[in-house]
């Protein structure tokens, strides 16, 4: 229902996204999108590039007077750093010197350099890294801002927080509650727990001092979702699979868990599943939410919780062994200006990807060409669900 396509290179003139399928009448809050764009390059452990790019969104189609009009929405973010790359990134033919100047020769283990060169047959790895770079996630965050506008109107909010960086993790205990997430944006590592945040910062400092990088885990949470989004009826309509694909597509994400999914392999069923209770005052209730809001690939009315494991990023100052593809001689991997830890930023991107998948699933459930139609159908669905499982 909701599709989006991004385009643009990391050091090209601009990045763009076209979002197709947004109903008419959805509020578009440009300031909120810019605020999300500012959260993406933030977080302790980011590198020099992030100080150059102060991203702001330009709306180039599909919105009038603060509301979508039903046509495709196109958004644009200019790369300020492009001014330093005019000849290197020029779309027009350039003299040899410009072609050689920022050529990347030695593929970085863990990055897309080698696989991309083999795929496209290019000897200049810059052609790969310019698009494989996570700079692309800028436009996912911008598109996610549109999706959040639709979800907000339907009563759905999405937040994220950092659970672990390297060996520093939140203390074991109950899941982080929604209200605790108010503290996230005041933390340099987007972590709700001050002591754990201090240990996370120290992990990043140690990795940076060693010329190394460090990964971690972030959790993304959606609240206010109606039950019944997604379907168990076909494999590709299961919402668990769609969310996992969207989160796994984020650069450096290597594992995705729904709820307490990582614990599912070593916990007995009786300790893992969420019992179903009913009270006259509240209707159906779940005393726990280990499933993370999804059963059978369908939302069950609980908070949707998904965790992502983010690997340590590939560009290392203590470069790993690699090969010069031209001479086949051993070489240390190329070093580009780089971050030390991107876990806090990956959480922000995960919010956007989850918003896009949930907005798509909501539209699939309700249909509708306008926000009013979406909300009317949603209210009818909620009434039906109250009759089935609500209070007396
Ligand atoms: C927000 C964000 C920023 C990133 N910044 C860098 C970076 O500065 N240097 C780097 O080597 N990798 C960085 N990465 C990770 C690479 O983009 C990623 O490892 C690479 O594209 C290969 O994809 P894969 O790790 O998913 O296989 C970043 C990832 C994210 C989510």
mmCIF file of C-alpha atoms and ligand atoms in Angstrom:
data_model
loop_
_atom_site.group_PDB
_atom_site.id
_atom_site.type_symbol
_atom_site.label_atom_id
_atom_site.label_comp_id
_atom_site.label_asym_id
_atom_site.label_seq_id
_atom_site.Cartn_x
_atom_site.Cartn_y
_atom_site.Cartn_z
ATOM 1 C CA UNK A 1 0.000 0.000 0.000
ATOM 2 C CA UNK A 2 2.789 2.375 1.008
ATOM 3 C CA UNK A 3 5.929 2.182 -1.112
ATOM 4 C CA UNK A 4 9.072 4.239 -1.019
ATOM 5 C CA UNK A 5 12.240 4.494 -3.083
ATOM 6 C CA UNK A 6 15.358 6.419 -2.127
ATOM 7 C CA UNK A 7 18.064 7.723 -4.472
ATOM 8 C CA UNK A 8 21.318 9.655 -4.226
ATOM 9 C CA UNK A 9 24.942 9.135 -3.247
ATOM 10 C CA UNK A 10 26.702 9.929 0.007
ATOM 11 C CA UNK A 11 28.744 12.820 -1.473
ATOM 12 C CA UNK A 12 26.431 13.632 -4.403
ATOM 13 C CA UNK A 13 24.399 16.848 -4.595
ATOM 14 C CA UNK A 14 21.343 15.538 -2.734
ATOM 15 C CA UNK A 15 19.406 12.544 -1.479
ATOM 16 C CA UNK A 16 15.771 12.005 -2.415
ATOM 17 C CA UNK A 17 12.851 9.757 -1.555
ATOM 18 C CA UNK A 18 9.475 9.245 -3.212
ATOM 19 C CA UNK A 19 6.725 7.877 -0.956
ATOM 20 C CA UNK A 20 3.716 6.558 -2.854
ATOM 21 C CA UNK A 21 0.360 5.545 -1.368
ATOM 22 C CA UNK A 22 -0.118 8.109 1.403
ATOM 23 C CA UNK A 23 -3.830 8.951 1.743
ATOM 24 C CA UNK A 24 -4.900 12.587 1.442
ATOM 25 C CA UNK A 25 -5.241 14.770 4.509
ATOM 26 C CA UNK A 26 -2.324 13.411 6.558
ATOM 27 C CA UNK A 27 -0.559 16.194 8.486
ATOM 28 C CA UNK A 28 3.085 16.669 7.434
ATOM 29 C CA UNK A 29 5.148 18.219 10.208
ATOM 30 C CA UNK A 30 8.325 19.448 8.563
ATOM 31 C CA UNK A 31 9.834 20.546 11.901
ATOM 32 C CA UNK A 32 9.286 17.036 13.321
ATOM 33 C CA UNK A 33 10.999 15.472 10.283
ATOM 34 C CA UNK A 34 13.950 17.871 10.699
ATOM 35 C CA UNK A 35 14.122 16.978 14.400
ATOM 36 C CA UNK A 36 14.340 13.274 13.474
ATOM 37 C CA UNK A 37 17.004 14.087 10.865
ATOM 38 C CA UNK A 38 19.011 15.806 13.607
ATOM 39 C CA UNK A 39 18.675 12.766 15.894
ATOM 40 C CA UNK A 40 20.084 10.412 13.216
ATOM 41 C CA UNK A 41 23.641 11.805 13.032
ATOM 42 C CA UNK A 42 23.667 12.393 16.798
ATOM 43 C CA UNK A 43 24.838 10.060 19.527
ATOM 44 C CA UNK A 44 28.226 9.614 21.108
ATOM 45 C CA UNK A 45 30.729 7.897 18.816
ATOM 46 C CA UNK A 46 29.868 9.503 15.482
ATOM 47 C CA UNK A 47 32.628 10.880 13.230
ATOM 48 C CA UNK A 48 33.604 14.152 11.522
ATOM 49 C CA UNK A 49 31.170 13.942 8.606
ATOM 50 C CA UNK A 50 28.285 14.330 11.030
ATOM 51 C CA UNK A 51 29.484 17.777 12.010
ATOM 52 C CA UNK A 52 29.365 18.912 8.360
ATOM 53 C CA UNK A 53 25.860 17.681 7.560
ATOM 54 C CA UNK A 54 23.047 19.580 9.258
ATOM 55 C CA UNK A 55 20.209 17.969 7.367
ATOM 56 C CA UNK A 56 16.946 19.736 6.630
ATOM 57 C CA UNK A 57 14.183 18.378 4.434
ATOM 58 C CA UNK A 58 12.726 20.083 1.363
ATOM 59 C CA UNK A 59 9.267 18.941 0.268
ATOM 60 C CA UNK A 60 9.152 18.861 -3.524
ATOM 61 C CA UNK A 61 5.792 17.216 -4.176
ATOM 62 C CA UNK A 62 2.592 15.754 -2.758
ATOM 63 C CA UNK A 63 1.970 18.208 0.104
ATOM 64 C CA UNK A 64 -0.048 21.458 0.229
ATOM 65 C CA UNK A 65 -0.585 23.673 3.230
ATOM 66 C CA UNK A 66 0.781 21.062 5.630
ATOM 67 C CA UNK A 67 -1.357 18.150 4.402
ATOM 68 C CA UNK A 68 -0.794 15.330 1.917
ATOM 69 C CA UNK A 69 -3.018 15.547 -1.166
ATOM 70 C CA UNK A 70 -2.937 11.887 -2.234
ATOM 71 C CA UNK A 71 -0.184 12.207 -4.832
ATOM 72 C CA UNK A 72 3.322 10.745 -4.370
ATOM 73 C CA UNK A 73 5.263 12.716 -1.770
ATOM 74 C CA UNK A 74 8.824 13.613 -2.771
ATOM 75 C CA UNK A 75 11.410 14.792 -0.280
ATOM 76 C CA UNK A 76 14.948 16.075 -0.765
ATOM 77 C CA UNK A 77 17.930 16.585 1.548
ATOM 78 C CA UNK A 78 21.005 18.369 0.177
ATOM 79 C CA UNK A 79 24.507 17.076 1.006
ATOM 80 C CA UNK A 80 26.390 20.167 2.197
ATOM 81 C CA UNK A 81 29.695 18.263 1.885
ATOM 82 C CA UNK A 82 29.070 17.966 -1.888
ATOM 83 C CA UNK A 83 30.764 21.352 -2.365
ATOM 84 C CA UNK A 84 34.067 19.592 -1.532
ATOM 85 C CA UNK A 85 33.388 16.790 -4.021
ATOM 86 C CA UNK A 86 32.171 18.655 -7.109
ATOM 87 C CA UNK A 87 34.548 17.057 -9.639
ATOM 88 C CA UNK A 88 34.882 13.680 -7.880
ATOM 89 C CA UNK A 89 31.097 13.209 -7.851
ATOM 90 C CA UNK A 90 30.303 15.057 -11.090
ATOM 91 C CA UNK A 91 27.762 13.266 -13.315
ATOM 92 C CA UNK A 92 29.724 14.573 -16.330
ATOM 93 C CA UNK A 93 32.950 13.062 -17.728
ATOM 94 C CA UNK A 94 36.032 14.312 -15.849
ATOM 95 C CA UNK A 95 39.798 14.408 -16.493
ATOM 96 C CA UNK A 96 41.939 11.534 -15.174
ATOM 97 C CA UNK A 97 43.048 13.509 -12.072
ATOM 98 C CA UNK A 98 39.476 13.902 -10.783
ATOM 99 C CA UNK A 99 38.723 10.241 -11.444
ATOM 100 C CA UNK A 100 41.792 9.161 -9.470
ATOM 101 C CA UNK A 101 41.605 11.617 -6.574
ATOM 102 C CA UNK A 102 39.238 9.815 -4.198
ATOM 103 C CA UNK A 103 39.449 6.362 -5.766
ATOM 104 C CA UNK A 104 39.077 3.672 -3.100
ATOM 105 C CA UNK A 105 41.411 0.729 -3.780
ATOM 106 C CA UNK A 106 41.536 -1.653 -0.868
ATOM 107 C CA UNK A 107 38.145 -3.200 0.042
ATOM 108 C CA UNK A 108 37.199 -2.956 3.724
ATOM 109 C CA UNK A 109 36.248 -6.297 5.330
ATOM 110 C CA UNK A 110 32.639 -6.056 6.486
ATOM 111 C CA UNK A 111 31.705 -3.247 4.077
ATOM 112 C CA UNK A 112 30.036 -3.682 0.680
ATOM 113 C CA UNK A 113 33.279 -2.763 -1.182
ATOM 114 C CA UNK A 114 34.384 -6.200 -2.419
ATOM 115 C CA UNK A 115 30.927 -7.728 -2.945
ATOM 116 C CA UNK A 116 29.820 -4.560 -4.775
ATOM 117 C CA UNK A 117 32.926 -4.489 -6.995
ATOM 118 C CA UNK A 118 32.372 -8.133 -7.928
ATOM 119 C CA UNK A 119 28.696 -7.436 -8.601
ATOM 120 C CA UNK A 120 29.129 -4.370 -10.815
ATOM 121 C CA UNK A 121 32.598 -5.143 -12.229
ATOM 122 C CA UNK A 122 33.957 -1.775 -11.103
ATOM 123 C CA UNK A 123 37.606 -1.148 -10.193
ATOM 124 C CA UNK A 124 36.771 2.083 -8.370
ATOM 125 C CA UNK A 125 35.252 1.024 -5.069
ATOM 126 C CA UNK A 126 33.916 4.567 -4.590
ATOM 127 C CA UNK A 127 31.107 3.643 -7.003
ATOM 128 C CA UNK A 128 30.034 1.046 -4.436
ATOM 129 C CA UNK A 129 30.574 2.862 -1.168
ATOM 130 C CA UNK A 130 28.828 6.058 -2.288
ATOM 131 C CA UNK A 131 25.511 4.209 -2.408
ATOM 132 C CA UNK A 132 26.208 1.437 0.121
ATOM 133 C CA UNK A 133 26.965 4.078 2.772
ATOM 134 C CA UNK A 134 24.442 4.490 5.579
ATOM 135 C CA UNK A 135 24.062 8.111 4.492
ATOM 136 C CA UNK A 136 21.125 6.596 2.551
ATOM 137 C CA UNK A 137 19.281 6.128 5.831
ATOM 138 C CA UNK A 138 18.742 9.902 5.915
ATOM 139 C CA UNK A 139 15.901 9.452 3.441
ATOM 140 C CA UNK A 140 14.464 6.484 5.323
ATOM 141 C CA UNK A 141 14.221 8.759 8.354
ATOM 142 C CA UNK A 142 12.558 11.482 6.256
ATOM 143 C CA UNK A 143 10.074 8.994 4.737
ATOM 144 C CA UNK A 144 9.504 7.554 8.200
ATOM 145 C CA UNK A 145 8.478 11.054 9.304
ATOM 146 C CA UNK A 146 5.584 10.946 6.823
ATOM 147 C CA UNK A 147 4.550 7.498 8.046
ATOM 148 C CA UNK A 148 4.681 8.750 11.637
ATOM 149 C CA UNK A 149 2.245 11.535 10.702
ATOM 150 C CA UNK A 150 -0.304 8.926 9.604
ATOM 151 C CA UNK A 151 0.345 6.699 12.624
ATOM 152 C CA UNK A 152 0.130 9.616 15.068
ATOM 153 C CA UNK A 153 -3.320 10.474 13.692
ATOM 154 C CA UNK A 154 -4.299 6.857 14.411
ATOM 155 C CA UNK A 155 -2.936 7.057 17.977
ATOM 156 C CA UNK A 156 0.341 5.174 17.366
ATOM 157 C CA UNK A 157 3.728 6.421 18.653
ATOM 158 C CA UNK A 158 7.188 4.938 18.098
ATOM 159 C CA UNK A 159 10.360 5.341 20.178
ATOM 160 C CA UNK A 160 13.705 3.596 20.569
ATOM 161 C CA UNK A 161 16.497 3.215 23.101
ATOM 162 C CA UNK A 162 19.917 1.601 23.380
ATOM 163 C CA UNK A 163 20.137 -1.651 25.348
ATOM 164 C CA UNK A 164 23.825 -2.532 24.922
ATOM 165 C CA UNK A 165 27.075 -1.142 23.529
ATOM 166 C CA UNK A 166 29.892 -3.697 23.569
ATOM 167 C CA UNK A 167 30.121 -5.179 27.062
ATOM 168 C CA UNK A 168 28.067 -2.342 28.657
ATOM 169 C CA UNK A 169 24.352 -3.189 28.937
ATOM 170 C CA UNK A 170 21.197 -2.182 30.788
ATOM 171 C CA UNK A 171 20.975 -4.067 34.092
ATOM 172 C CA UNK A 172 18.877 -7.259 33.887
ATOM 173 C CA UNK A 173 15.281 -6.656 34.975
ATOM 174 C CA UNK A 174 11.857 -5.795 33.644
ATOM 175 C CA UNK A 175 11.508 -4.362 30.140
ATOM 176 C CA UNK A 176 12.049 -0.596 29.875
ATOM 177 C CA UNK A 177 8.667 1.117 30.313
ATOM 178 C CA UNK A 178 7.293 3.625 27.799
ATOM 179 C CA UNK A 179 7.509 6.572 30.210
ATOM 180 C CA UNK A 180 11.190 5.886 30.913
ATOM 181 C CA UNK A 181 11.845 6.580 27.230
ATOM 182 C CA UNK A 182 11.325 10.315 27.906
ATOM 183 C CA UNK A 183 14.929 10.298 29.138
ATOM 184 C CA UNK A 184 16.424 8.840 25.963
ATOM 185 C CA UNK A 185 17.128 12.019 24.034
ATOM 186 C CA UNK A 186 19.001 13.545 27.023
ATOM 187 C CA UNK A 187 21.480 10.655 27.031
ATOM 188 C CA UNK A 188 24.593 10.828 24.801
ATOM 189 C CA UNK A 189 24.043 7.167 23.881
ATOM 190 C CA UNK A 190 20.213 7.257 23.911
ATOM 191 C CA UNK A 191 20.073 4.953 26.978
ATOM 192 C CA UNK A 192 17.500 5.357 29.790
ATOM 193 C CA UNK A 193 19.847 4.185 32.555
ATOM 194 C CA UNK A 194 22.451 6.779 33.598
ATOM 195 C CA UNK A 195 24.976 4.309 35.014
ATOM 196 C CA UNK A 196 24.763 2.005 31.975
ATOM 197 C CA UNK A 197 25.053 5.058 29.702
ATOM 198 C CA UNK A 198 28.307 6.029 31.447
ATOM 199 C CA UNK A 199 29.684 2.536 30.887
ATOM 200 C CA UNK A 200 28.596 2.655 27.228
ATOM 201 C CA UNK A 201 30.417 5.962 26.692
ATOM 202 C CA UNK A 202 33.535 4.412 28.248
ATOM 203 C CA UNK A 203 33.232 1.422 25.847
ATOM 204 C CA UNK A 204 33.139 3.800 22.890
ATOM 205 C CA UNK A 205 36.098 5.811 24.218
ATOM 206 C CA UNK A 206 38.149 2.633 24.637
ATOM 207 C CA UNK A 207 37.326 1.420 21.123
ATOM 208 C CA UNK A 208 38.145 4.831 19.640
ATOM 209 C CA UNK A 209 41.477 5.012 21.481
ATOM 210 C CA UNK A 210 42.352 1.599 20.040
ATOM 211 C CA UNK A 211 41.400 2.706 16.500
ATOM 212 C CA UNK A 212 38.619 0.116 16.658
ATOM 213 C CA UNK A 213 34.790 0.133 16.490
ATOM 214 C CA UNK A 214 32.052 -1.287 18.712
ATOM 215 C CA UNK A 215 28.511 -2.577 18.127
ATOM 216 C CA UNK A 216 25.486 -3.158 20.325
ATOM 217 C CA UNK A 217 21.724 -3.605 20.592
ATOM 218 C CA UNK A 218 18.880 -1.086 20.299
ATOM 219 C CA UNK A 219 15.170 -1.662 20.895
ATOM 220 C CA UNK A 220 12.327 0.008 19.019
ATOM 221 C CA UNK A 221 8.842 0.147 20.521
ATOM 222 C CA UNK A 222 5.441 1.081 19.055
ATOM 223 C CA UNK A 223 2.509 1.934 21.333
ATOM 224 C CA UNK A 224 -1.185 2.335 20.497
ATOM 225 C CA UNK A 225 -1.361 -0.205 17.664
ATOM 226 C CA UNK A 226 -4.752 -1.725 16.941
ATOM 227 C CA UNK A 227 -4.874 -5.520 17.127
ATOM 228 C CA UNK A 228 -5.231 -7.257 13.784
ATOM 229 C CA UNK A 229 -2.494 -5.712 11.602
ATOM 230 C CA UNK A 230 -0.703 -8.264 9.417
ATOM 231 C CA UNK A 231 -1.929 -11.774 8.687
ATOM 232 C CA UNK A 232 -1.055 -15.415 9.296
ATOM 233 C CA UNK A 233 -2.855 -16.381 6.079
ATOM 234 C CA UNK A 234 0.191 -16.032 3.786
ATOM 235 C CA UNK A 235 3.941 -16.064 4.497
ATOM 236 C CA UNK A 236 4.579 -12.658 2.985
ATOM 237 C CA UNK A 237 1.724 -10.974 4.854
ATOM 238 C CA UNK A 238 3.019 -11.947 8.295
ATOM 239 C CA UNK A 239 3.962 -8.714 10.040
ATOM 240 C CA UNK A 240 6.790 -10.333 12.009
ATOM 241 C CA UNK A 241 8.554 -11.204 8.742
ATOM 242 C CA UNK A 242 7.913 -7.778 7.227
ATOM 243 C CA UNK A 243 9.296 -6.014 10.291
ATOM 244 C CA UNK A 244 12.348 -8.287 10.403
ATOM 245 C CA UNK A 245 13.096 -7.593 6.734
ATOM 246 C CA UNK A 246 12.750 -3.842 7.180
ATOM 247 C CA UNK A 247 14.980 -3.751 10.270
ATOM 248 C CA UNK A 248 17.527 -6.189 8.831
ATOM 249 C CA UNK A 249 17.854 -3.946 5.762
ATOM 250 C CA UNK A 250 19.404 -1.228 7.941
ATOM 251 C CA UNK A 251 23.146 -1.012 7.387
ATOM 252 C CA UNK A 252 25.167 -3.055 9.940
ATOM 253 C CA UNK A 253 22.089 -4.739 11.481
ATOM 254 C CA UNK A 254 22.887 -8.456 11.773
ATOM 255 C CA UNK A 255 20.035 -9.862 13.874
ATOM 256 C CA UNK A 256 16.457 -8.920 14.727
ATOM 257 C CA UNK A 257 14.363 -10.235 17.624
ATOM 258 C CA UNK A 258 10.697 -9.639 18.354
ATOM 259 C CA UNK A 259 9.946 -9.228 22.044
ATOM 260 C CA UNK A 260 12.245 -11.528 23.985
ATOM 261 C CA UNK A 261 12.957 -13.588 20.872
ATOM 262 C CA UNK A 262 16.678 -13.955 21.608
ATOM 263 C CA UNK A 263 15.720 -15.846 24.797
ATOM 264 C CA UNK A 264 13.305 -18.153 22.963
ATOM 265 C CA UNK A 265 15.954 -20.780 22.318
ATOM 266 C CA UNK A 266 16.771 -21.474 25.953
ATOM 267 C CA UNK A 267 13.487 -20.837 27.812
ATOM 268 C CA UNK A 268 10.648 -23.289 28.481
ATOM 269 C CA UNK A 269 7.239 -22.542 26.988
ATOM 270 C CA UNK A 270 5.618 -22.070 30.380
ATOM 271 C CA UNK A 271 8.081 -19.277 31.149
ATOM 272 C CA UNK A 272 7.999 -17.769 27.679
ATOM 273 C CA UNK A 273 4.379 -17.321 26.604
ATOM 274 C CA UNK A 274 2.087 -14.508 27.735
ATOM 275 C CA UNK A 275 -1.008 -15.768 29.535
ATOM 276 C CA UNK A 276 -4.457 -14.457 28.561
ATOM 277 C CA UNK A 277 -6.695 -13.026 31.323
ATOM 278 C CA UNK A 278 -10.057 -11.274 31.224
ATOM 279 C CA UNK A 279 -11.527 -8.828 33.737
ATOM 280 C CA UNK A 280 -14.902 -7.124 33.584
ATOM 281 C CA UNK A 281 -13.159 -3.753 34.056
ATOM 282 C CA UNK A 282 -10.458 -4.047 31.360
ATOM 283 C CA UNK A 283 -11.472 -6.900 29.066
ATOM 284 C CA UNK A 284 -8.703 -9.158 27.737
ATOM 285 C CA UNK A 285 -5.360 -8.528 29.450
ATOM 286 C CA UNK A 286 -1.854 -9.940 29.090
ATOM 287 C CA UNK A 287 0.191 -9.848 32.300
ATOM 288 C CA UNK A 288 3.440 -10.085 30.293
ATOM 289 C CA UNK A 289 4.513 -9.163 26.769
ATOM 290 C CA UNK A 290 7.423 -11.452 25.940
ATOM 291 C CA UNK A 291 6.036 -11.946 22.412
ATOM 292 C CA UNK A 292 6.591 -8.240 21.681
ATOM 293 C CA UNK A 293 3.045 -7.532 20.498
ATOM 294 C CA UNK A 294 2.862 -10.076 17.680
ATOM 295 C CA UNK A 295 1.376 -13.571 17.610
ATOM 296 C CA UNK A 296 0.991 -15.443 14.325
ATOM 297 C CA UNK A 297 2.397 -12.442 12.467
ATOM 298 C CA UNK A 298 -0.567 -10.324 13.651
ATOM 299 C CA UNK A 299 -0.562 -7.445 16.182
ATOM 300 C CA UNK A 300 -2.281 -8.514 19.399
ATOM 301 C CA UNK A 301 -2.834 -5.082 20.973
ATOM 302 C CA UNK A 302 0.280 -5.105 23.192
ATOM 303 C CA UNK A 303 3.263 -2.795 22.656
ATOM 304 C CA UNK A 304 5.239 -3.918 19.621
ATOM 305 C CA UNK A 305 8.874 -4.418 20.674
ATOM 306 C CA UNK A 306 11.721 -5.322 18.319
ATOM 307 C CA UNK A 307 15.455 -5.448 19.039
ATOM 308 C CA UNK A 308 18.261 -5.041 16.507
ATOM 309 C CA UNK A 309 21.839 -6.241 16.874
ATOM 310 C CA UNK A 310 24.193 -3.723 15.235
ATOM 311 C CA UNK A 311 27.659 -5.003 14.351
ATOM 312 C CA UNK A 312 30.814 -2.941 14.939
ATOM 313 C CA UNK A 313 31.135 -0.837 11.789
ATOM 314 C CA UNK A 314 33.714 -1.917 9.205
ATOM 315 C CA UNK A 315 35.958 1.142 8.703
ATOM 316 C CA UNK A 316 38.776 0.729 11.207
ATOM 317 C CA UNK A 317 41.801 2.954 11.868
ATOM 318 C CA UNK A 318 43.643 -0.248 12.758
ATOM 319 C CA UNK A 319 42.849 -1.496 9.276
ATOM 320 C CA UNK A 320 42.356 -5.224 8.674
ATOM 321 C CA UNK A 321 44.134 -7.163 5.964
ATOM 322 C CA UNK A 322 42.871 -6.672 2.430
ATOM 323 C CA UNK A 323 44.069 -6.810 -1.189
ATOM 324 C CA UNK A 324 44.821 -4.249 -3.903
ATOM 325 C CA UNK A 325 42.401 -5.449 -6.594
ATOM 326 C CA UNK A 326 44.623 -3.899 -9.316
ATOM 327 C CA UNK A 327 47.941 -5.589 -8.349
ATOM 328 C CA UNK A 328 46.594 -8.457 -6.165
ATOM 329 C CA UNK A 329 49.211 -7.421 -3.589
ATOM 330 C CA UNK A 330 48.304 -7.547 0.113
ATOM 331 C CA UNK A 331 47.289 -4.149 1.517
ATOM 332 C CA UNK A 332 45.704 -2.780 4.650
ATOM 333 C CA UNK A 333 41.991 -1.953 4.048
ATOM 334 C CA UNK A 334 41.221 1.629 3.013
ATOM 335 C CA UNK A 335 40.311 4.091 5.772
ATOM 336 C CA UNK A 336 37.557 6.630 5.132
ATOM 337 C CA UNK A 337 36.417 9.286 7.588
ATOM 338 C CA UNK A 338 34.278 7.174 9.887
ATOM 339 C CA UNK A 339 32.252 6.641 13.055
ATOM 340 C CA UNK A 340 33.227 4.511 16.085
ATOM 341 C CA UNK A 341 29.728 3.438 17.160
ATOM 342 C CA UNK A 342 26.381 3.854 15.367
ATOM 343 C CA UNK A 343 24.041 1.965 17.717
ATOM 344 C CA UNK A 344 22.185 5.119 18.943
ATOM 345 C CA UNK A 345 21.713 6.263 15.323
ATOM 346 C CA UNK A 346 20.601 2.810 14.172
ATOM 347 C CA UNK A 347 17.785 3.048 16.731
ATOM 348 C CA UNK A 348 16.549 6.250 15.087
ATOM 349 C CA UNK A 349 16.621 4.591 11.657
ATOM 350 C CA UNK A 350 14.812 1.556 13.127
ATOM 351 C CA UNK A 351 12.011 3.860 14.345
ATOM 352 C CA UNK A 352 11.588 5.117 10.765
ATOM 353 C CA UNK A 353 11.612 1.642 9.221
ATOM 354 C CA UNK A 354 9.113 0.355 11.773
ATOM 355 C CA UNK A 355 6.890 3.383 11.112
ATOM 356 C CA UNK A 356 6.918 2.689 7.367
ATOM 357 C CA UNK A 357 6.028 -1.003 7.821
ATOM 358 C CA UNK A 358 3.287 -0.255 10.369
ATOM 359 C CA UNK A 359 1.779 2.542 8.259
ATOM 360 C CA UNK A 360 1.690 0.120 5.324
ATOM 361 C CA UNK A 361 0.022 -2.564 7.480
ATOM 362 C CA UNK A 362 -2.494 -0.040 8.821
ATOM 363 C CA UNK A 363 -3.483 1.055 5.314
ATOM 364 C CA UNK A 364 -3.740 -2.586 4.253
ATOM 365 C CA UNK A 365 -6.197 -3.155 7.121
ATOM 366 C CA UNK A 366 -8.301 -0.030 6.707
ATOM 367 C CA UNK A 367 -7.972 0.960 3.033
ATOM 368 C CA UNK A 368 -9.048 4.517 2.326
ATOM 369 C CA UNK A 369 -8.005 7.397 0.092
ATOM 370 C CA UNK A 370 -8.180 9.986 2.842
ATOM 371 C CA UNK A 371 -7.212 10.106 6.501
ATOM 372 C CA UNK A 372 -10.900 10.460 7.403
ATOM 373 C CA UNK A 373 -11.690 7.165 5.660
ATOM 374 C CA UNK A 374 -8.770 5.448 7.401
ATOM 375 C CA UNK A 375 -9.887 6.682 10.832
ATOM 376 C CA UNK A 376 -13.559 5.795 10.235
ATOM 377 C CA UNK A 377 -12.651 2.221 9.330
ATOM 378 C CA UNK A 378 -10.269 2.018 12.285
ATOM 379 C CA UNK A 379 -13.008 3.109 14.674
ATOM 380 C CA UNK A 380 -15.374 0.473 13.262
ATOM 381 C CA UNK A 381 -12.681 -2.180 13.754
ATOM 382 C CA UNK A 382 -12.044 -1.058 17.322
ATOM 383 C CA UNK A 383 -15.783 -1.241 18.094
ATOM 384 C CA UNK A 384 -15.921 -4.799 16.758
ATOM 385 C CA UNK A 385 -12.876 -5.758 18.839
ATOM 386 C CA UNK A 386 -14.368 -4.187 21.993
ATOM 387 C CA UNK A 387 -17.498 -6.301 21.470
ATOM 388 C CA UNK A 388 -15.355 -9.447 21.133
ATOM 389 C CA UNK A 389 -12.803 -9.018 23.931
ATOM 390 C CA UNK A 390 -13.412 -5.697 25.676
ATOM 391 C CA UNK A 391 -14.750 -4.988 29.171
ATOM 392 C CA UNK A 392 -18.391 -5.586 30.137
HETATM 393 C C1 LIG B 1 23.736 5.180 11.015
HETATM 394 C C2 LIG B 1 24.844 4.334 10.458
HETATM 395 C C3 LIG B 1 26.085 4.917 10.199
HETATM 396 C C4 LIG B 1 27.138 4.145 9.699
HETATM 397 N N1 LIG B 1 28.370 4.722 9.519
HETATM 398 C C5 LIG B 1 29.407 3.958 9.107
HETATM 399 C C6 LIG B 1 30.715 4.511 8.998
HETATM 400 O O1 LIG B 1 30.954 5.693 9.284
HETATM 401 N N2 LIG B 1 31.722 3.702 8.568
HETATM 402 C C7 LIG B 1 31.512 2.380 8.264
HETATM 403 O O2 LIG B 1 32.443 1.683 7.888
HETATM 404 N N3 LIG B 1 30.277 1.831 8.357
HETATM 405 C C8 LIG B 1 29.237 2.579 8.781
HETATM 406 N N4 LIG B 1 27.991 2.007 8.903
HETATM 407 C C9 LIG B 1 27.815 0.569 8.561
HETATM 408 C C10 LIG B 1 27.956 0.305 7.061
HETATM 409 O O3 LIG B 1 27.135 1.181 6.309
HETATM 410 C C11 LIG B 1 27.602 -1.154 6.760
HETATM 411 O O4 LIG B 1 28.334 -1.996 7.590
HETATM 412 C C12 LIG B 1 27.890 -1.490 5.294
HETATM 413 O O5 LIG B 1 26.999 -0.766 4.463
HETATM 414 C C13 LIG B 1 27.777 -2.984 4.957
HETATM 415 O O6 LIG B 1 26.469 -3.441 5.192
HETATM 416 P P1 LIG B 1 26.170 -4.607 6.263
HETATM 417 O O7 LIG B 1 27.003 -4.307 7.470
HETATM 418 O O8 LIG B 1 24.705 -4.501 6.544
HETATM 419 O O9 LIG B 1 26.562 -5.907 5.624
HETATM 420 C C14 LIG B 1 26.936 2.762 9.418
HETATM 421 C C15 LIG B 1 25.665 2.177 9.670
HETATM 422 C C16 LIG B 1 24.648 2.948 10.201
HETATM 423 C C17 LIG B 1 23.307 2.306 10.497
#
